[in-house]
Amino acid sequence: MKSKKPISPRQKILDILKDHPAKVGELERGLNKSRKTIESTILFLQKRGHQILWDEGSRRYHLKQGLRTKFEPIAKDVLYTDKVVRKMGISETHIGGRHSQPHFVVLCVVCLRNREFGKIDLVCHYGDVHNGLKHQDYNRGENILNTVDLQVKAANEVMGLFENIPVFIKSGDHDDWQMTAVGTNMVKNLVNGLNLKKQVAGQKPSFSYISPDNGDQIQFNGFVFEFKHITTAQSRGLTTKPQYMFEDRLGDFVKALREEDARDKGIHLNMLSQPDHIGFGNWHREISFFHGGTAMDLYPGFQASTGWEKSMGIVHKFGAKIITLGKDKFGNVFRYDVRYLDFSDEIVNITKSDLETALMSFALKTFYDYKKKLLNVSDKK
């Protein structure tokens, strides 16, 4: 029997970097080679035309790759649901994290009331759109709103509604909120300003700044707000074709997550719950699996038309998408459908105000509605 040819160190490095960015230490362990050997091998690959880039911020090597066209199949038990699920997802500028998101359901009510889109099982918030610090420095199209300032403005207004409730505010766990002095100082200044308002009003200061490494409201026995954002054009959302996004990264990610969770809990893999919905988009789809098993679908928002958006076939400012995913009793997918909706003009028409004013109004209304629930939780401490 002919023995397999051993994989060369060069190919091993390429295989690792094709899968994910890696630190030097990981490459050393994966190849059982010294740092000097790793660095000289990478230099050789770079000279051969492989675009291996070093990112100083993350201290990782990245391999610049084109779009994949061939993919490995994903096991059905990882991917598919037990029934047809129709979800409408809304993306908008918001001030909260997963614990205290202001869900802008008001924006959908008019559209859903006439059942124009048929039966919708669930209305979801699909994450922040274009509202971090990074995009102020990028030239990918005209920014319609300075959404960083809008977030802080909204936080100043709505967080004043909380009385005698511990509130913890942090800069986000990815991108420029926590990686720059500008981002962390903006959040710290917000916390100081809110506490000053409480003192002036003769109330006890109840706001605290916490680091990005912390953040579970159970741990802190209060409410955690997170300022965050993701990139849109430089993430994995390089195409909207569902088979690309499903088969490119999502399957491997879910498998790894479930296996890791099983090891931590000491239970058999098959006993773990399945994700109840899988979508495609950018990093929120992956991050959200840590927060309840529902993938969040994200797409560009608050941005004028650009060549990149046109190439994706999505050009809108503020909207939603409806995903329908189902399988039959034999586990075969019999329906997959995505519809994109743009609510921008409708919001302006309904509210008779500009988009920024409308969003602020909706945010305030949402927090007034939630205030009683928040106070009830606080009273039970």
C-alpha positions as CSV (number, residue, x, y, z in Angstrom):
1,M,0.0,0.0,0.0
2,K,1.4,3.4,-1.0
3,S,1.9,5.7,1.9
4,K,0.6,9.2,1.9
5,K,3.0,12.0,1.2
6,P,3.6,14.0,4.3
7,I,2.2,17.6,4.3
8,S,4.9,20.2,4.1
9,P,5.2,23.0,6.7
10,R,4.4,25.5,3.9
11,Q,1.1,23.7,3.1
12,K,0.3,23.3,6.8
13,I,0.6,27.0,7.4
14,L,-1.6,27.8,4.4
15,D,-4.2,25.3,5.6
16,I,-4.4,26.8,9.0
17,L,-4.6,30.4,7.7
18,K,-7.2,29.4,5.1
19,D,-9.4,28.3,8.0
20,H,-8.7,31.3,10.4
21,P,-6.2,34.0,11.3
22,A,-3.6,32.6,13.6
23,K,-1.0,33.8,16.1
24,V,2.6,32.7,15.8
25,G,2.3,30.5,18.9
26,E,-0.6,28.5,17.3
27,L,1.5,28.0,14.2
28,E,4.4,26.9,16.3
29,R,2.3,24.3,18.1
30,G,0.5,23.2,14.9
31,L,3.7,22.5,13.0
32,N,5.9,21.7,16.0
33,K,8.5,24.2,14.6
34,S,10.3,27.2,16.1
35,R,9.2,30.8,15.7
36,K,12.2,31.4,13.4
37,T,11.2,28.5,11.1
38,I,7.6,29.7,11.1
39,E,8.6,33.3,10.1
40,S,11.0,32.2,7.4
41,T,8.4,29.8,6.0
42,I,5.9,32.7,5.9
43,L,8.4,34.9,4.2
44,F,9.0,32.2,1.6
45,L,5.2,31.9,0.9
46,Q,4.9,35.7,0.6
47,K,7.7,35.7,-2.0
48,R,5.7,33.0,-3.9
49,G,2.7,35.3,-4.1
50,H,0.6,34.3,-1.1
51,Q,-0.9,37.4,0.5
52,I,-0.1,36.6,4.2
53,L,-0.6,39.8,6.2
54,W,0.3,40.6,9.8
55,D,-2.2,42.5,11.9
56,E,-0.5,44.3,14.7
57,G,-3.8,44.9,16.6
58,S,-4.8,41.2,16.9
59,R,-1.2,39.9,16.7
60,R,-2.3,37.4,14.1
61,Y,-1.3,36.4,10.5
62,H,-4.1,36.6,8.0
63,L,-4.3,35.0,4.5
64,K,-6.0,37.2,2.0
65,Q,-8.3,34.9,0.0
66,G,-10.8,35.1,-2.9
67,L,-14.3,33.9,-2.8
68,R,-14.7,30.1,-2.5
69,T,-16.7,28.3,-5.2
70,K,-16.6,24.7,-3.8
71,F,-17.6,23.6,-0.4
72,E,-17.9,20.6,1.8
73,P,-21.5,19.5,2.7
74,I,-22.8,20.1,6.2
75,A,-24.6,17.5,8.3
76,K,-28.4,18.1,8.3
77,D,-28.6,17.6,12.0
78,V,-26.5,20.7,12.5
79,L,-28.2,23.0,10.0
80,Y,-31.9,22.3,9.7
81,T,-34.9,23.1,11.9
82,D,-37.9,20.9,12.7
83,K,-40.5,23.1,11.2
84,V,-41.0,26.1,8.9
85,V,-39.9,29.3,10.7
86,R,-40.6,32.7,9.3
87,K,-38.8,35.5,11.0
88,M,-38.7,39.2,10.3
89,G,-35.5,40.9,11.4
90,I,-35.0,44.6,11.9
91,S,-31.6,46.3,11.9
92,E,-31.2,49.8,13.2
93,T,-29.0,52.1,15.3
94,H,-29.5,51.1,18.9
95,I,-27.8,51.6,22.3
96,G,-28.1,48.2,23.9
97,G,-26.5,44.9,23.9
98,R,-28.2,41.5,23.9
99,H,-29.7,42.0,27.4
100,S,-31.5,45.3,26.9
101,Q,-32.0,45.9,23.2
102,P,-34.6,48.4,22.3
103,H,-36.6,46.4,19.8
104,F,-38.1,48.7,17.2
105,V,-41.2,46.7,16.7
106,V,-43.1,49.9,16.0
107,L,-41.5,50.1,12.7
108,C,-43.1,46.8,11.6
109,V,-46.6,47.2,13.0
110,V,-48.0,49.1,10.0
111,C,-46.4,46.7,7.6
112,L,-47.5,43.5,9.4
113,R,-51.0,44.6,10.2
114,N,-52.3,44.1,6.7
115,R,-50.5,40.8,6.5
116,E,-48.9,41.9,3.3
117,F,-46.0,39.5,3.9
118,G,-48.1,36.6,5.1
119,K,-47.7,34.9,8.5
120,I,-44.6,36.0,10.4
121,D,-43.7,33.7,13.3
122,L,-41.3,36.1,15.0
123,V,-40.0,39.7,14.8
124,C,-36.4,40.0,15.8
125,H,-33.7,42.6,16.3
126,Y,-30.8,41.7,14.0
127,G,-28.0,43.8,15.6
128,D,-26.4,47.1,15.1
129,V,-25.8,48.5,11.7
130,H,-23.0,50.9,10.7
131,N,-23.0,52.5,14.1
132,G,-19.4,52.2,15.4
133,L,-16.3,54.2,15.2
134,K,-14.6,52.5,12.3
135,H,-16.8,53.6,9.5
136,Q,-16.2,57.3,10.2
137,D,-12.7,56.7,8.9
138,Y,-13.6,54.5,5.9
139,N,-14.7,55.9,2.5
140,R,-17.2,53.4,1.4
141,G,-20.0,55.8,0.6
142,E,-21.7,58.7,2.2
143,N,-22.7,58.2,5.8
144,I,-26.3,59.3,6.2
145,L,-26.1,59.6,9.9
146,N,-23.3,60.0,12.4
147,T,-24.5,57.1,14.3
148,V,-21.8,57.1,16.9
149,D,-23.0,60.4,18.2
150,L,-26.6,59.2,17.9
151,Q,-25.9,56.2,20.1
152,V,-24.4,58.4,22.8
153,K,-27.2,60.9,22.5
154,A,-29.8,58.2,22.9
155,A,-28.0,56.7,25.9
156,N,-28.0,60.1,27.6
157,E,-31.7,60.5,27.1
158,V,-33.1,57.0,27.8
159,M,-30.8,55.9,30.6
160,G,-32.0,58.7,32.6
161,L,-35.3,56.8,32.9
162,F,-33.7,54.2,35.2
163,E,-34.1,55.0,38.9
164,N,-32.3,53.0,41.6
165,I,-31.3,50.3,39.1
166,P,-27.7,49.3,38.7
167,V,-26.6,49.9,35.1
168,F,-23.3,48.7,33.8
169,I,-22.0,50.2,30.5
170,K,-19.1,48.8,28.5
171,S,-17.3,49.4,25.2
172,G,-18.0,46.6,22.8
173,D,-16.2,43.3,22.6
174,H,-15.0,43.8,19.0
175,D,-13.8,46.5,16.7
176,D,-12.9,50.0,17.6
177,W,-15.1,50.7,20.6
178,Q,-12.8,48.9,23.0
179,M,-9.6,48.9,20.9
180,T,-9.1,52.7,20.9
181,A,-8.9,55.4,23.5
182,V,-11.6,57.3,21.6
183,G,-14.0,54.4,22.0
184,T,-13.4,53.6,25.6
185,N,-13.2,57.3,26.7
186,M,-16.5,58.0,24.9
187,V,-18.2,55.3,27.0
188,K,-16.4,56.3,30.2
189,N,-17.4,60.0,29.7
190,L,-21.0,58.9,29.2
191,V,-21.0,57.0,32.5
192,N,-19.5,60.0,34.3
193,G,-22.1,62.3,32.7
194,L,-25.0,60.1,33.7
195,N,-23.8,59.9,37.3
196,L,-23.4,63.6,37.5
197,K,-27.0,64.1,36.3
198,K,-28.1,61.8,39.1
199,Q,-26.1,63.7,41.7
200,V,-27.5,67.1,40.5
201,A,-31.0,65.6,40.8
202,G,-30.3,64.5,44.3
203,Q,-30.2,60.8,43.4
204,K,-27.6,58.1,44.1
205,P,-25.3,57.5,41.1
206,S,-26.2,54.1,39.6
207,F,-24.0,53.8,36.5
208,S,-20.7,51.9,36.3
209,Y,-18.2,51.4,33.5
210,I,-17.0,47.8,33.0
211,S,-14.3,46.4,30.8
212,P,-15.2,44.5,27.5
213,D,-14.1,41.3,29.2
214,N,-17.0,41.5,31.6
215,G,-20.7,41.7,30.9
216,D,-23.2,39.2,32.0
217,Q,-26.1,40.8,33.8
218,I,-26.5,37.8,36.1
219,Q,-22.9,38.3,37.3
220,F,-23.4,41.9,37.9
221,N,-27.0,41.7,39.2
222,G,-28.0,44.6,37.0
223,F,-28.4,45.6,33.4
224,V,-25.5,45.6,31.0
225,F,-25.4,47.9,28.0
226,E,-22.8,47.4,25.3
227,F,-21.7,49.8,22.7
228,K,-20.5,47.8,19.7
229,H,-20.4,47.5,15.9
230,I,-19.1,45.3,13.2
231,T,-17.6,46.0,9.9
232,T,-19.9,45.4,6.9
233,A,-17.7,45.3,3.9
234,Q,-14.6,43.5,5.3
235,S,-16.4,40.7,7.2
236,R,-17.3,37.3,5.8
237,G,-20.5,38.7,4.2
238,L,-18.9,38.7,0.8
239,T,-22.0,37.3,-1.0
240,T,-25.7,37.0,-0.2
241,K,-26.0,33.6,-1.9
242,P,-27.2,31.4,1.0
243,Q,-25.3,28.3,0.0
244,Y,-22.0,30.2,0.1
245,M,-22.6,31.5,3.6
246,F,-24.0,28.3,4.9
247,E,-21.2,26.1,3.5
248,D,-18.3,28.5,3.9
249,R,-18.0,29.0,7.7
250,L,-21.3,28.5,9.5
251,G,-21.4,24.8,9.6
252,D,-17.9,24.3,10.9
253,F,-18.5,27.1,13.5
254,V,-21.7,25.5,14.8
255,K,-20.1,22.1,15.0
256,A,-17.1,23.4,16.9
257,L,-19.3,25.4,19.3
258,R,-21.6,22.4,20.1
259,E,-18.6,20.1,20.6
260,E,-17.0,22.6,22.9
261,D,-20.2,23.2,24.8
262,A,-20.6,19.4,25.2
263,R,-17.1,19.0,26.6
264,D,-17.7,21.8,29.1
265,K,-21.0,20.4,30.3
266,G,-19.9,16.7,30.2
267,I,-22.8,15.7,28.1
268,H,-23.2,13.8,24.9
269,L,-23.2,15.9,21.7
270,N,-26.7,14.7,20.6
271,M,-28.3,16.0,23.8
272,L,-27.5,19.6,22.9
273,S,-30.2,21.8,21.5
274,Q,-30.1,22.7,17.8
275,P,-30.0,26.3,16.6
276,D,-33.6,27.3,15.9
277,H,-32.7,29.4,12.9
278,I,-29.6,29.8,10.7
279,G,-29.1,32.8,8.5
280,F,-26.2,34.4,6.7
281,G,-24.6,37.8,6.9
282,N,-21.6,39.1,8.9
283,W,-20.1,38.4,12.3
284,H,-23.3,38.7,14.2
285,R,-24.5,35.4,12.9
286,E,-21.6,33.7,14.6
287,I,-21.5,35.8,17.8
288,S,-25.1,35.3,18.4
289,F,-24.8,31.5,18.8
290,F,-23.2,32.3,22.2
291,H,-26.3,34.2,23.1
292,G,-29.2,31.8,22.7
293,G,-28.7,29.8,19.5
294,T,-30.3,32.1,17.0
295,A,-28.3,33.5,14.2
296,M,-28.7,37.2,13.5
297,D,-28.7,38.2,9.8
298,L,-27.0,41.5,9.1
299,Y,-26.7,43.6,6.0
300,P,-25.6,47.1,5.1
301,G,-27.5,50.0,6.6
302,F,-27.3,53.7,7.0
303,Q,-25.1,54.0,3.9
304,A,-25.5,55.4,0.5
305,S,-25.3,53.2,-2.5
306,T,-21.8,51.8,-3.2
307,G,-20.4,49.5,-5.8
308,W,-19.8,46.9,-3.1
309,E,-23.5,46.9,-2.1
310,K,-24.6,46.8,-5.7
311,S,-22.5,43.7,-6.3
312,M,-24.3,42.1,-3.4
313,G,-27.7,43.0,-4.8
314,I,-28.7,44.8,-1.7
315,V,-29.1,48.6,-1.6
316,H,-31.2,50.1,1.2
317,K,-30.8,52.4,4.1
318,F,-33.0,51.0,6.8
319,G,-35.0,47.9,6.6
320,A,-35.7,44.3,7.4
321,K,-35.4,40.8,5.9
322,I,-37.7,37.9,6.1
323,I,-36.2,34.4,6.2
324,T,-38.3,31.3,5.6
325,L,-36.5,28.0,6.3
326,G,-38.1,24.6,6.6
327,K,-37.6,20.8,6.1
328,D,-39.9,17.9,5.7
329,K,-40.2,14.9,8.0
330,F,-37.3,13.2,6.2
331,G,-35.0,16.1,7.0
332,N,-34.9,17.5,3.5
333,V,-35.1,21.2,3.0
334,F,-38.2,22.1,1.1
335,R,-38.2,25.8,1.4
336,Y,-35.6,28.5,1.7
337,D,-36.5,32.1,0.9
338,V,-35.2,35.6,1.7
339,R,-37.0,38.9,1.2
340,Y,-35.5,42.3,1.8
341,L,-37.6,45.3,2.8
342,D,-36.7,48.9,3.0
343,F,-38.6,50.9,5.6
344,S,-36.7,54.2,5.3
345,D,-39.3,56.1,3.3
346,E,-42.2,54.6,5.2
347,I,-40.7,55.6,8.6
348,V,-40.4,59.2,7.4
349,N,-43.9,59.2,6.0
350,I,-45.5,57.7,9.1
351,T,-43.7,59.9,11.6
352,K,-43.7,63.1,9.4
353,S,-40.2,63.7,10.7
354,D,-36.6,63.1,9.5
355,L,-35.1,59.6,10.1
356,E,-32.9,60.6,13.0
357,T,-35.7,62.2,14.9
358,A,-37.9,59.2,14.3
359,L,-35.3,56.8,15.6
360,M,-34.8,58.8,18.7
361,S,-38.5,58.9,19.3
362,F,-38.9,55.2,18.9
363,A,-36.0,54.5,21.2
364,L,-37.5,56.7,24.0
365,K,-40.9,55.1,23.6
366,T,-39.4,51.6,23.8
367,F,-37.6,52.4,27.0
368,Y,-40.7,54.0,28.6
369,D,-42.5,50.7,27.8
370,Y,-39.7,48.6,29.4
371,K,-39.2,50.8,32.4
372,K,-41.8,49.0,34.6
373,K,-40.3,45.6,33.8
374,L,-36.9,46.9,34.7
375,L,-38.1,48.3,38.0
376,N,-39.8,45.1,38.9
377,V,-36.6,43.2,38.4
378,S,-34.7,45.7,40.5
379,D,-37.2,45.4,43.3
380,K,-36.7,41.6,43.5
381,K,-33.0,42.0,44.4
